[in-house]
Coordinates of C-alpha atoms in Angstrom, one line a residue:
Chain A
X1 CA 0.0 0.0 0.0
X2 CA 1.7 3.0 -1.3
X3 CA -1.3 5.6 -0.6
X4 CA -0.1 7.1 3.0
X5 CA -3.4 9.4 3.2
X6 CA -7.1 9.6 1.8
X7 CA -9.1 12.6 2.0
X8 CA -13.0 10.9 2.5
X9 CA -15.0 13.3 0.1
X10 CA -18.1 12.2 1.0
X11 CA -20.5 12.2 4.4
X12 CA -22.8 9.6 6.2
X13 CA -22.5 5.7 6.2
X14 CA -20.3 5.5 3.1
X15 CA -17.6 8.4 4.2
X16 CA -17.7 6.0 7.4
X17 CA -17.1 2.8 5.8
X18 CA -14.0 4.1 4.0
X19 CA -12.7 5.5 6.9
X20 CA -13.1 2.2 8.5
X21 CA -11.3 0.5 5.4
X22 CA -8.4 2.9 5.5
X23 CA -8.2 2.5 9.3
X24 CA -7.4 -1.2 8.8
X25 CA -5.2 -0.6 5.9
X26 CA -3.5 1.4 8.1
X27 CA -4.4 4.5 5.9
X28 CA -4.6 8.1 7.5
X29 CA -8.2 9.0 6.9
X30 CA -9.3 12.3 5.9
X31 CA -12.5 13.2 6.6
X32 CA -14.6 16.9 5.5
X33 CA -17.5 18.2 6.8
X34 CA -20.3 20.5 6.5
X35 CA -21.4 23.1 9.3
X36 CA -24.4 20.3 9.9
X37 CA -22.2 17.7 10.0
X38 CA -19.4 18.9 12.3
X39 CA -19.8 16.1 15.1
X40 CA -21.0 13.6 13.2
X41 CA -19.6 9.8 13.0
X42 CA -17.4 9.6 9.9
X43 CA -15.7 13.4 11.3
X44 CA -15.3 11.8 14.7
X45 CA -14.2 7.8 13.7
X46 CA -11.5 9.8 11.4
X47 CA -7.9 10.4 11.8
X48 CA -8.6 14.0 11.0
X49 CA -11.0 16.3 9.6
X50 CA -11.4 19.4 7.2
X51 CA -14.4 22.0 7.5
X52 CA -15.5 22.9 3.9
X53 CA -18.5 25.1 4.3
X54 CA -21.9 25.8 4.9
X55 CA -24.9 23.2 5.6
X56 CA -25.9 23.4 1.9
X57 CA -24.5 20.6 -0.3
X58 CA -23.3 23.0 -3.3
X59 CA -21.5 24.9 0.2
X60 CA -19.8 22.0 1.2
X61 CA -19.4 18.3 -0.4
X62 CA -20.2 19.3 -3.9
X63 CA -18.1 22.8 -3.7
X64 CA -15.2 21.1 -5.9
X65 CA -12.5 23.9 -5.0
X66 CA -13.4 23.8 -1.2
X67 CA -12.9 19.7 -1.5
X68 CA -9.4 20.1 -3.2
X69 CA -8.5 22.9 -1.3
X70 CA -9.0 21.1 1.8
X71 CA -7.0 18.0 -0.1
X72 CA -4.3 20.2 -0.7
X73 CA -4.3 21.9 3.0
X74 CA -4.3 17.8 4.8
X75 CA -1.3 16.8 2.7
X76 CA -3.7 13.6 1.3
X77 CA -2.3 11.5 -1.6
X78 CA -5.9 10.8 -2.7
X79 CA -9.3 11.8 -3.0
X80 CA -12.0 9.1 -2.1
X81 CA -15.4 10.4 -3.5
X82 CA -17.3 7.9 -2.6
X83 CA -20.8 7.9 -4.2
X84 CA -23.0 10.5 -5.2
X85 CA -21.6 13.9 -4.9
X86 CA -18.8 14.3 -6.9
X87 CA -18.0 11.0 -7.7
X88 CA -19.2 10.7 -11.4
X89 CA -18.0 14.0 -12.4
X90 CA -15.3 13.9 -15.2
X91 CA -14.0 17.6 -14.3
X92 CA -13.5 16.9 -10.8
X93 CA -11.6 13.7 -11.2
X94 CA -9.5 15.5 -13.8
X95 CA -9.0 18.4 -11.5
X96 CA -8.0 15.6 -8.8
X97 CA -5.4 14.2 -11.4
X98 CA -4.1 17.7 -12.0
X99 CA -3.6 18.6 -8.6
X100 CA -1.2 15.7 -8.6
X101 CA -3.6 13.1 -6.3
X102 CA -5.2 10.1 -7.0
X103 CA -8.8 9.8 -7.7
X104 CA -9.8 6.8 -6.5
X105 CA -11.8 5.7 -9.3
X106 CA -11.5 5.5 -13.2
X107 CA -9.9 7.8 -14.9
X108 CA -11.3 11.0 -15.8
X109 CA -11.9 10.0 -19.3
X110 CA -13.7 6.7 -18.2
X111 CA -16.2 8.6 -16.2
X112 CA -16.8 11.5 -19.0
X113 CA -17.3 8.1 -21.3
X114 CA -19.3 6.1 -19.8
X115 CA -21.6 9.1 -18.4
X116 CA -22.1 10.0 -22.2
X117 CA -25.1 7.7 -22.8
X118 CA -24.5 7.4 -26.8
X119 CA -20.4 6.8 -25.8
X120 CA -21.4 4.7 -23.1
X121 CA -23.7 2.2 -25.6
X122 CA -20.9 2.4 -28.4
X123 CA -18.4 0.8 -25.9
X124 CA -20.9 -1.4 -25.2
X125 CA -21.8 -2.3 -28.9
X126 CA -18.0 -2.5 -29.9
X127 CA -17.4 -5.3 -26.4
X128 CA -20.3 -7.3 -28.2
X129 CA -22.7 -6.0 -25.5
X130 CA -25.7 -6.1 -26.1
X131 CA -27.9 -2.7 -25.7
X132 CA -31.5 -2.1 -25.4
X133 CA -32.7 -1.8 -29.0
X134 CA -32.8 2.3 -29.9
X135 CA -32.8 4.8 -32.4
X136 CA -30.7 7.6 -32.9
X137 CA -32.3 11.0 -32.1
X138 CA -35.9 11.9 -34.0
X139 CA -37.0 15.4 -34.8
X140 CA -40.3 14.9 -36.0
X141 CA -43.4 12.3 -35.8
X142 CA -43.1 11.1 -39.2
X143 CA -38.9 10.0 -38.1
X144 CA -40.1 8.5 -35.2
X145 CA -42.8 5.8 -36.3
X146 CA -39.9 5.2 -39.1
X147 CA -37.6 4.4 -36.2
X148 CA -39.4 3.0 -34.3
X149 CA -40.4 0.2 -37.2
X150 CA -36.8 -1.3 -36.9
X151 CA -37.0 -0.6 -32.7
X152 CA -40.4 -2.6 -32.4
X153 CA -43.1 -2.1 -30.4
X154 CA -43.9 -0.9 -27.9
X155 CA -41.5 2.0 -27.4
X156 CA -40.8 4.3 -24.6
X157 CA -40.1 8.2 -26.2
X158 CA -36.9 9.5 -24.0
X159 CA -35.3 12.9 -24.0
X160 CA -31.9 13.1 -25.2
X161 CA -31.4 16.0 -22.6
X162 CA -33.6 13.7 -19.5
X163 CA -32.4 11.6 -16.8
X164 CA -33.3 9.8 -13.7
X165 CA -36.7 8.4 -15.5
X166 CA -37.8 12.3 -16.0
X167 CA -39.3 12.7 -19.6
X168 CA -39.9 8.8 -20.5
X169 CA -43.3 8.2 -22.0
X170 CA -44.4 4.8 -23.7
X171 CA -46.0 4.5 -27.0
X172 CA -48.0 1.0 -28.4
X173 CA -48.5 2.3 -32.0
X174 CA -47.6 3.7 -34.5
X175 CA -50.8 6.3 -34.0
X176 CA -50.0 6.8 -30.1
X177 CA -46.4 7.6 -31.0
X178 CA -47.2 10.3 -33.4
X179 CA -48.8 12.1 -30.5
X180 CA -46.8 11.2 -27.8
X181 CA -43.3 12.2 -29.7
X182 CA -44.7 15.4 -30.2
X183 CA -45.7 16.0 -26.5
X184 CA -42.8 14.5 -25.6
X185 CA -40.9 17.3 -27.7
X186 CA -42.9 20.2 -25.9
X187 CA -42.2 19.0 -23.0
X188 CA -38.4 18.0 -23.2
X189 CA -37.9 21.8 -25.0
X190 CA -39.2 23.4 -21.6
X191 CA -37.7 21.1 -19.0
X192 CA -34.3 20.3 -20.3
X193 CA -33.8 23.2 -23.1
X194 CA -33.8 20.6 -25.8
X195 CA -36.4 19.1 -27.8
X196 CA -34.4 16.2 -28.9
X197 CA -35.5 12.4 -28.1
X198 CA -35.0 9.5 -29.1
X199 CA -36.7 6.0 -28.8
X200 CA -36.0 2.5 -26.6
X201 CA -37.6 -1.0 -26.6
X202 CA -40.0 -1.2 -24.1
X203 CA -39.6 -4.5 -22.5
X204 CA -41.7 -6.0 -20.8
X205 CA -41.7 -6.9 -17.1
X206 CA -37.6 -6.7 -16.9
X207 CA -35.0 -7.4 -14.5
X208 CA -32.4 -4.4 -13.1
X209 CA -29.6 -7.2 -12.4
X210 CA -26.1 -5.6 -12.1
X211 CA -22.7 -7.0 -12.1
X212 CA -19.7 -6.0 -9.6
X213 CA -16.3 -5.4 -11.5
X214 CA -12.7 -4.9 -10.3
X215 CA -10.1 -3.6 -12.6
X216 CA -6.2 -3.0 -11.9
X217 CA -3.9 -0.6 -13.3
X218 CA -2.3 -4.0 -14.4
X219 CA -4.9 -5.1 -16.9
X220 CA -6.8 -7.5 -15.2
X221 CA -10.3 -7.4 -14.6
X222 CA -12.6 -9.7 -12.8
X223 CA -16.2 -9.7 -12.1
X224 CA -18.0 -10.0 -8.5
X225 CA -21.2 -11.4 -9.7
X226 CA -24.5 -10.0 -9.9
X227 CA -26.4 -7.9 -7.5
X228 CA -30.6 -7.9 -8.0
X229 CA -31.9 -4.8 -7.2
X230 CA -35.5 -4.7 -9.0
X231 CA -37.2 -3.0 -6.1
X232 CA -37.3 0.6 -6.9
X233 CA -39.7 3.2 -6.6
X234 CA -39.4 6.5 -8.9
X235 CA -36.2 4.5 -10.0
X236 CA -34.5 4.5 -6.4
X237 CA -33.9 1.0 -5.3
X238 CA -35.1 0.2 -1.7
X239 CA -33.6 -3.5 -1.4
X240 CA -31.2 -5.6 -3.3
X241 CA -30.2 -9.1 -3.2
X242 CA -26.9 -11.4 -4.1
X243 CA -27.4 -14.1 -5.9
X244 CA -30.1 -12.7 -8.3
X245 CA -33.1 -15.3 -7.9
X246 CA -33.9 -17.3 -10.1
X247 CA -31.2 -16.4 -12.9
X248 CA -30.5 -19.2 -15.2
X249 CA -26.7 -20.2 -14.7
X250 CA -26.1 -19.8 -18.6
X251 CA -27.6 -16.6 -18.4
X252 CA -25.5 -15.5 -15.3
X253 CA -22.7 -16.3 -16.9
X254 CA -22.9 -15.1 -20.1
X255 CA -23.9 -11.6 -18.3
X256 CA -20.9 -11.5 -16.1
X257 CA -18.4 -11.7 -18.5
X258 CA -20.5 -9.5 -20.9
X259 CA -20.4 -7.1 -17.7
X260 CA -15.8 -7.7 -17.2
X261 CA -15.6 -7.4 -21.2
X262 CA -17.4 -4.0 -21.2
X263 CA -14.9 -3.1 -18.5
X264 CA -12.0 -4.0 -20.2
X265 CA -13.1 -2.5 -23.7
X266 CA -13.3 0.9 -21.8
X267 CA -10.2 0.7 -20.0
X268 CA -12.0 0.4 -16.6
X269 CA -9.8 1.3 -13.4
X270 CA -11.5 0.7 -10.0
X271 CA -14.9 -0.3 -8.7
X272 CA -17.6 -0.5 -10.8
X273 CA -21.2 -1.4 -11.7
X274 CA -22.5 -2.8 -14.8
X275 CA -26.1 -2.2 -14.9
X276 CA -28.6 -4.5 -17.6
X277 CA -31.9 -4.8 -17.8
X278 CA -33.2 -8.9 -18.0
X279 CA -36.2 -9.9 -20.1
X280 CA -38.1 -13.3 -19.5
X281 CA -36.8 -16.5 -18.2
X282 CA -34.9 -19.4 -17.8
X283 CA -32.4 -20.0 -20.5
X284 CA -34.1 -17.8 -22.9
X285 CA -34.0 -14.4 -20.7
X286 CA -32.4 -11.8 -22.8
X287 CA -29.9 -9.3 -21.3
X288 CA -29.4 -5.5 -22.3
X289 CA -26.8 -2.9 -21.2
X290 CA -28.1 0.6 -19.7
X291 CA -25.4 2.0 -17.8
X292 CA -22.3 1.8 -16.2
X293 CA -21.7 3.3 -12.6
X294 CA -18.1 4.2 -12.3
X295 CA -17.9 4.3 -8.4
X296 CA -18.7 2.5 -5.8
X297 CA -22.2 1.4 -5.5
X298 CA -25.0 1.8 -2.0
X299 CA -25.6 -1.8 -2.6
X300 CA -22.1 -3.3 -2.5
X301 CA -22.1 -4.9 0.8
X302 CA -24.1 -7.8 -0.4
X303 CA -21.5 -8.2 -3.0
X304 CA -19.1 -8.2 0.1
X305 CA -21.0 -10.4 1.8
X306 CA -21.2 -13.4 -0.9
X307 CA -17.9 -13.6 -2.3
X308 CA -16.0 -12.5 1.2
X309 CA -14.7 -9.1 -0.5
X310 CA -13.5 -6.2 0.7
X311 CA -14.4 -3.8 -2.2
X312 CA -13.5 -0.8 -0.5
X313 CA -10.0 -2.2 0.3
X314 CA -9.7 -3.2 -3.2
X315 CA -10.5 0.0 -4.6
X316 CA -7.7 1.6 -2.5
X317 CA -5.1 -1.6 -3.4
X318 CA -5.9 -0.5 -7.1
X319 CA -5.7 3.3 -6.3
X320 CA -2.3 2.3 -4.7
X321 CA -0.8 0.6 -7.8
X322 CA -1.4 -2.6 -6.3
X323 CA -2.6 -5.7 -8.5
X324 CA -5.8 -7.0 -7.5
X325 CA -5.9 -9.5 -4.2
X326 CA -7.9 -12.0 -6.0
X327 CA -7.8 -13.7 -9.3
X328 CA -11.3 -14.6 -11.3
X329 CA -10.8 -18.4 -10.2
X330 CA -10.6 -17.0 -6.5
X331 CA -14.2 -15.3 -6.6
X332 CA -16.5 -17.7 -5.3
X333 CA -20.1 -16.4 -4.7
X334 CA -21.6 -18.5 -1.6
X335 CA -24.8 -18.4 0.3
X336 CA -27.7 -15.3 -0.1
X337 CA -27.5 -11.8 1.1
X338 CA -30.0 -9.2 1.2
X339 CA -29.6 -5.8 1.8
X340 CA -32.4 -3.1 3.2
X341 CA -32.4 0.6 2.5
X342 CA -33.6 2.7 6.2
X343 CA -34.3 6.1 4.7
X344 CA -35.6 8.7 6.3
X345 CA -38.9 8.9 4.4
X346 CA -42.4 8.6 5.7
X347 CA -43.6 5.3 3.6
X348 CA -47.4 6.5 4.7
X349 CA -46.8 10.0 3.2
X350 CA -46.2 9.3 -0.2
X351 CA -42.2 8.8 1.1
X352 CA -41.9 12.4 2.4
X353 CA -38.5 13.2 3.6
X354 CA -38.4 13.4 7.1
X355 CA -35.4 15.3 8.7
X356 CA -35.2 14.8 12.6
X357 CA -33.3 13.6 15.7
X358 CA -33.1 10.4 16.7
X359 CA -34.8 10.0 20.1
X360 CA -33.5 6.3 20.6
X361 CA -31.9 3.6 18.5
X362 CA -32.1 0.0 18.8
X363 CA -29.4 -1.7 16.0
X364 CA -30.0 -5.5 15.4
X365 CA -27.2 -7.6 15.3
X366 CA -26.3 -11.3 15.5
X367 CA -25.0 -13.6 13.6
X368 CA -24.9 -13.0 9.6
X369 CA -26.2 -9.2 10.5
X370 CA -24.2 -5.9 9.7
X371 CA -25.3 -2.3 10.0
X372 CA -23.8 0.8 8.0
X373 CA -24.5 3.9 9.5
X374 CA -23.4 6.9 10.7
X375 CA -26.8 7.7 12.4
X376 CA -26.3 7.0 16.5
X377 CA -28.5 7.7 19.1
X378 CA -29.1 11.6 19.8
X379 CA -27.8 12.8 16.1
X380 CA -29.9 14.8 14.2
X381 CA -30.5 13.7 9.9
X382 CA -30.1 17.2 8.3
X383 CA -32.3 18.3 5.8
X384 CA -29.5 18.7 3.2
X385 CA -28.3 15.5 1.7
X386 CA -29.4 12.2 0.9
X387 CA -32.1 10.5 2.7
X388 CA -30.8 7.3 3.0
X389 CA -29.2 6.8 6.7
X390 CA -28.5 3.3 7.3
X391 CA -28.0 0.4 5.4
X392 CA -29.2 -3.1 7.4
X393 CA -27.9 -6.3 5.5
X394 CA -28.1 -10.1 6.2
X395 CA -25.8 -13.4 4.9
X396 CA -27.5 -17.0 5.2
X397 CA -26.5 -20.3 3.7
X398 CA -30.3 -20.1 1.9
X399 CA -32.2 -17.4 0.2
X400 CA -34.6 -18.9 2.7
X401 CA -32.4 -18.7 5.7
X402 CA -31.3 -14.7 4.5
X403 CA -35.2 -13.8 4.4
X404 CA -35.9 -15.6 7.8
X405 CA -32.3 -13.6 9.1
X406 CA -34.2 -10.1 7.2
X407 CA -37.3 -10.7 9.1
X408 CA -35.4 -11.2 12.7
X409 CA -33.4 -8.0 12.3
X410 CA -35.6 -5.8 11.2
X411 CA -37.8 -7.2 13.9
X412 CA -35.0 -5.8 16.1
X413 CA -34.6 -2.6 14.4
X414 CA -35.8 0.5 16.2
X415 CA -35.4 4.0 15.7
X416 CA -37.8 6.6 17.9
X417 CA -38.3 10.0 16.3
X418 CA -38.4 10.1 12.8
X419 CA -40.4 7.6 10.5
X420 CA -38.2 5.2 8.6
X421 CA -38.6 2.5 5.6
X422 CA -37.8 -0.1 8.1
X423 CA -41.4 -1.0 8.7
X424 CA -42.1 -0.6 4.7
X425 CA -39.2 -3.5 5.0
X426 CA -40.9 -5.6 6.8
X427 CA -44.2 -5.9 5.2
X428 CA -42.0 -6.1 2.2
X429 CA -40.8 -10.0 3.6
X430 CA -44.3 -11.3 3.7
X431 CA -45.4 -10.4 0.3
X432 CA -45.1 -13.4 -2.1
X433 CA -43.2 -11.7 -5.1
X434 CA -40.2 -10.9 -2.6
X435 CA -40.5 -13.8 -1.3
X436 CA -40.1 -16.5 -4.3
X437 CA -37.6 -13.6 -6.2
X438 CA -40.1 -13.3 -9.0
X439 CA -40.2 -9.2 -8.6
X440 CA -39.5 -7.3 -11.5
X441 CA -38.7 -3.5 -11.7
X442 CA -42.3 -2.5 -12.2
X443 CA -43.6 -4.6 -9.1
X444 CA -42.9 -2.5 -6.1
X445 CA -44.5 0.5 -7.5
X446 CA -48.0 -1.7 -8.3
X447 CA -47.7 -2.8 -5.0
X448 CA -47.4 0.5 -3.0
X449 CA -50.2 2.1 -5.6
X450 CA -52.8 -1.0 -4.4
X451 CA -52.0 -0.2 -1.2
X452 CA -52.7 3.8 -1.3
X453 CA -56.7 4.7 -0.2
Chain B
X1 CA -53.6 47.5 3.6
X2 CA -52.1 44.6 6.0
X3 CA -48.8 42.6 5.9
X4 CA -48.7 38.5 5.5
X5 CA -45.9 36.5 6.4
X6 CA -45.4 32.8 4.1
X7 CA -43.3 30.8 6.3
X8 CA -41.6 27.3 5.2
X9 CA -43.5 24.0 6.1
X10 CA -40.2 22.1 5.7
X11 CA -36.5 22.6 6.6
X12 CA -34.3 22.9 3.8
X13 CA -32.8 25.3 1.6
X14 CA -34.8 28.2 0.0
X15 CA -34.4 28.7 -3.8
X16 CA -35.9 31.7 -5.5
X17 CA -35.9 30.3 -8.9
X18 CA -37.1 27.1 -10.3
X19 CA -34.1 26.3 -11.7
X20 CA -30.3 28.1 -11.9
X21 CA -31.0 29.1 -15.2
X22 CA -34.5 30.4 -15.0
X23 CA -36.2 33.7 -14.1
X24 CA -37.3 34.0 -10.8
X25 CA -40.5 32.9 -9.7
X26 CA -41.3 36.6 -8.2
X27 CA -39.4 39.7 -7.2
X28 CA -40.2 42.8 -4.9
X29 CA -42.9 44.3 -6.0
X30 CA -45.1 41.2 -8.2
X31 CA -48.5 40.5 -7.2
X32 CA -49.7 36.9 -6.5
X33 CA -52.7 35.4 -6.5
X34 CA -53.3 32.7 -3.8
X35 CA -51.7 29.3 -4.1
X36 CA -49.0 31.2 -6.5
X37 CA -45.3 29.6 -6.4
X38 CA -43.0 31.9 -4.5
X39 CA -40.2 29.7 -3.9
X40 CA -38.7 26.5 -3.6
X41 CA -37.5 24.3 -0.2
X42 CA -35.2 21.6 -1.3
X43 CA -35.4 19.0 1.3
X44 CA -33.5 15.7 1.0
X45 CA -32.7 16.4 -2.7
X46 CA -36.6 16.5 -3.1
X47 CA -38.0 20.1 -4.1
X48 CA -41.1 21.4 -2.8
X49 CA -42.7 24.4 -4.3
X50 CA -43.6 27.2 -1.8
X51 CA -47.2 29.0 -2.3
X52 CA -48.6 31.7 -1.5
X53 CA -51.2 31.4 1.4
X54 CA -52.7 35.0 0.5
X55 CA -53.1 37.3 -2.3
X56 CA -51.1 40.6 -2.1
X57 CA -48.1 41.9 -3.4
X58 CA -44.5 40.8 -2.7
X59 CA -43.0 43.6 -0.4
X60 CA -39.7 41.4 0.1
X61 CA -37.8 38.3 0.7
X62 CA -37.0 37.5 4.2
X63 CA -34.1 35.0 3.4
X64 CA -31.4 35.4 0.4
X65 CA -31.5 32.7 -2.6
X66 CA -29.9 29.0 -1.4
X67 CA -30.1 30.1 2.4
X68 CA -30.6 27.2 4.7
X69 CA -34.3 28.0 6.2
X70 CA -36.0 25.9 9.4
X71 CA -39.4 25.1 9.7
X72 CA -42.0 27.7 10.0
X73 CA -39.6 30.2 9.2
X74 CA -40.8 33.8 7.7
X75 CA -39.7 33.4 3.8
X76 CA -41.4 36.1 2.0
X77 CA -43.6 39.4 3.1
X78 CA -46.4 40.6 1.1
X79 CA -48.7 43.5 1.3
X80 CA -52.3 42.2 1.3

């Protein structure tokens, strides 16, 4: 381990866990903070700790000069960004590499790549990848049903300028698409300042399965098998599993080294996630690329969990120079994990955010369970970040034994003075999709709508 | 003639445009009808549109653009 300091760019349960990685490395770790954040966890479980500004985000852990400023003032080797703020953004990590740090992550080029979605499906296309079938960019009705005659039906209508599910809308036919492309063009002008869109395959009931990939700066990649994480709601996933249920072997297969050749095509360095969407089952389900995550992901403990990993530690080995600690052969993915998302959101009010102080807090624990979070007893969640404040997960032998493990821990799980999605978790064990894995990405959503008066 | 007070029903951070590149929703002197957008409260990177609870005129902000505001507090006085 050549890296002798990290700064922690980050706040919350993942600026704590790669504290705690560098801590056992025997890393100096760096953390920053916002005025809200100025006795929380990940500042106090540090080695030492940089103020960067006010309680607002663009004040503090998105301000990228205040973040290399205070890089530059700790005397770090290396900026760890872990995820969300300013950890998929090309300029940043460029600025990182120009200040003479590591960015521990891709390269700057990677991350500008693969957040390009046209780039980011022509690497794809060029590792024999297979993408969701698409058109390139239609400015009128007439182009579209054209298009969409060699995209088949049904289509969903996407703005080139969108994101984060805003400005999708489905079309069936060739008559519903002549109007929707041309709402869909009024409204993509006025939210995004472009009236360009383009169209996708709408498939039907799919899969969000994901694959885990390590790369060295020595060439070698290697994949970590696949995470499910169907359950979303407004495209946030809530809870995510490893194995993926139900996955044909072939099919697993095939899409893990689909997922380690993308990586390799792109020159991947780091921690990353290959995301694909899965259509039907058994040996004929179909898998299609949608994006690549160039960081480290919420969900990766369950990946940690099943093969034994430490993926933190391993993006720091690689940041170091350091060949990977495993080889391919090495990677053995044993047992089930599940993972639970505790946000601070009321699941009764429509998922409202709900900032607060935590009265009392009751962790479960045992065997199989682990806990990240930098929420304790007495802290207050601010109103300025993230929602998400702890993440529970389980390991069993069985699928069977991990949902019976779930159950028991979140049957432990207490926290007075703010509503959290750990009862939503709960009820979430005893419904029958979840239970024999056959959820797909649209299955949450129809659940929480049947349940709404 | 009388002065209303529109006070945030979260915590968060007060915006005065919808968007960093777009007009603002009102300035000193605009008149409002009630239920009118004033503002915006981001909360937990969700954003929440502020509205007016009274029709009047907007005599002037209480809090600057991106200011972190509690609950309850005074955002925006208008002459009703």
């Amino acid at each position: 381990m050549t890296l002798r300091s990290v700064l922690v760019a980050n706040r919350g349960e993942i600026a704590l866990r790669v504290v705690r990685a560098c801590r056992e490395l025997g890393v100096r770790a760096v953390a920053v903070y916002s005025d809200a954040d100025a006795s929380a966890a990940h500042v106090r479980m540090a080695d030492d700790a940089v103020h960067l500004g006010k309680s607002a985000a663009s004040k503090s852990y998105l301000n990228e000069e205040a973040v290399l400023e205070a890089a530059r003032s700790a005397g770090v080797d290396a900026i760890h960004p872990g995820y969300g703020f300013l950890s998929e953004r090309p300029g940043f990590a460029a600025a990182v590499e120009e200040a003479g740090l590591v960015f521990v992550g891709p390269p700057s080029s990677v991350i500008a790549t693969m957040g390009d979605k046209a780039a980011a499906r022509a690497v794809a296309r060029s590792a024999g990848v297979p993408v969701v079938p698409g058109s390139d960019e239609v400015s009128s009705a007439d182009e579209a049903v054209a298009a969409a005659g060699e995209v088949g039906y049904p289509v969903l209508v996407k703005a080139s300028a969108g994101g984060g599910g805003r400005g999708i809308r489905p079309a069936g036919s060739a008559d519903e698409l002549r109007t929707v492309v041309a709402e869909a063009q009024r409204e993509a002008a006025s939210a995004f300042g472009s009236d360009k869109v383009y169209l996708e395959r709408a498939l039907q009931g799919p899969k969000h399965v994901e694959v885990q990939v390590l790369a060295d700066t020595h060439g070698t990649v290697v994949h970590c098998w696949e995470r499910e994480c169907s359950l979303q709601r407004r495209r946030q996933k809530i809870l995510e599993e490893a194995p993926a249920p139900g996955l044909d072997p072939s099919v697993r297969s095939a899409l893990c080294d689909a997922a380690a050749r993308l990586a390799r095509e792109v020159g991947y360095v780091g921690a990353g996630t290959v995301e694909f969407l899965v259509e039907g089952s058994g040996d004929a389900a179909e898998f299609f690329f949608i994006e690549m995550n160039t960081r480290i992901q919420v969900e990766h403990p369950v990946t940690e969990w099943v093969t034994g990993l430490d993926l933190v530690a391993e993006q720091l080995r690689i940041a170091s120079g350091d060949p990977l600690s495993v080889a391919q052969d090495d990677i053995a993915c044993r047992g089930a994990s599940i993972e639970f998302r505790v946000n601070a959101e009321d699941p009764d009010q429509d998922f409202l955010p709900s900032p607060g102080t935590v009265e009392a807090l009751e962790l479960p624990g045992g065997p199989g369970v682990r806990v990240d979070t930098a929420l304790m007893a007495g802290d207050a969640v601010p109103p300025f970040y993230d929602s998400l404040v702890a993440k529970l997960s389980v390991w069993a032998p069985t699928r069977e034994q991990a949902l019976a493990r779930g159950r028991r821990a979140l049957a432990e799980y207490r926290v007075d003075g703010l509503p959290t999605t750990i009862g939503l978790h709960r009820r979430l064990l005893d419904e029958p999709a979840v239970v024999d894995g056959g959820y797909d990405i649209t299955t949450l959503e129809t659940w929480l709508a049947g349940r709404s008066p | 003639m009388g002065n209303h007070t529109i006070t945030s029903r979260t915590p968060g951070v007060f915006y005065h445009r919808p968007s960093p590149d777009a007009d603002p929703y009102v300035t000193e002197g605009s008149s409002v009808a009630e239920g009118d957008t004033v503002g915006l409260v981001e909360v937990m990177k969700t954003f929440h549109e502020v509205k007016a609870d009274a029709a009047g005129t907007v005599a002037r902000f209480l809090v600057e653009n991106e200011d972190e505001v509690t609950i309850g507090q005074d955002l925006v006085e208008l002459e009703t």
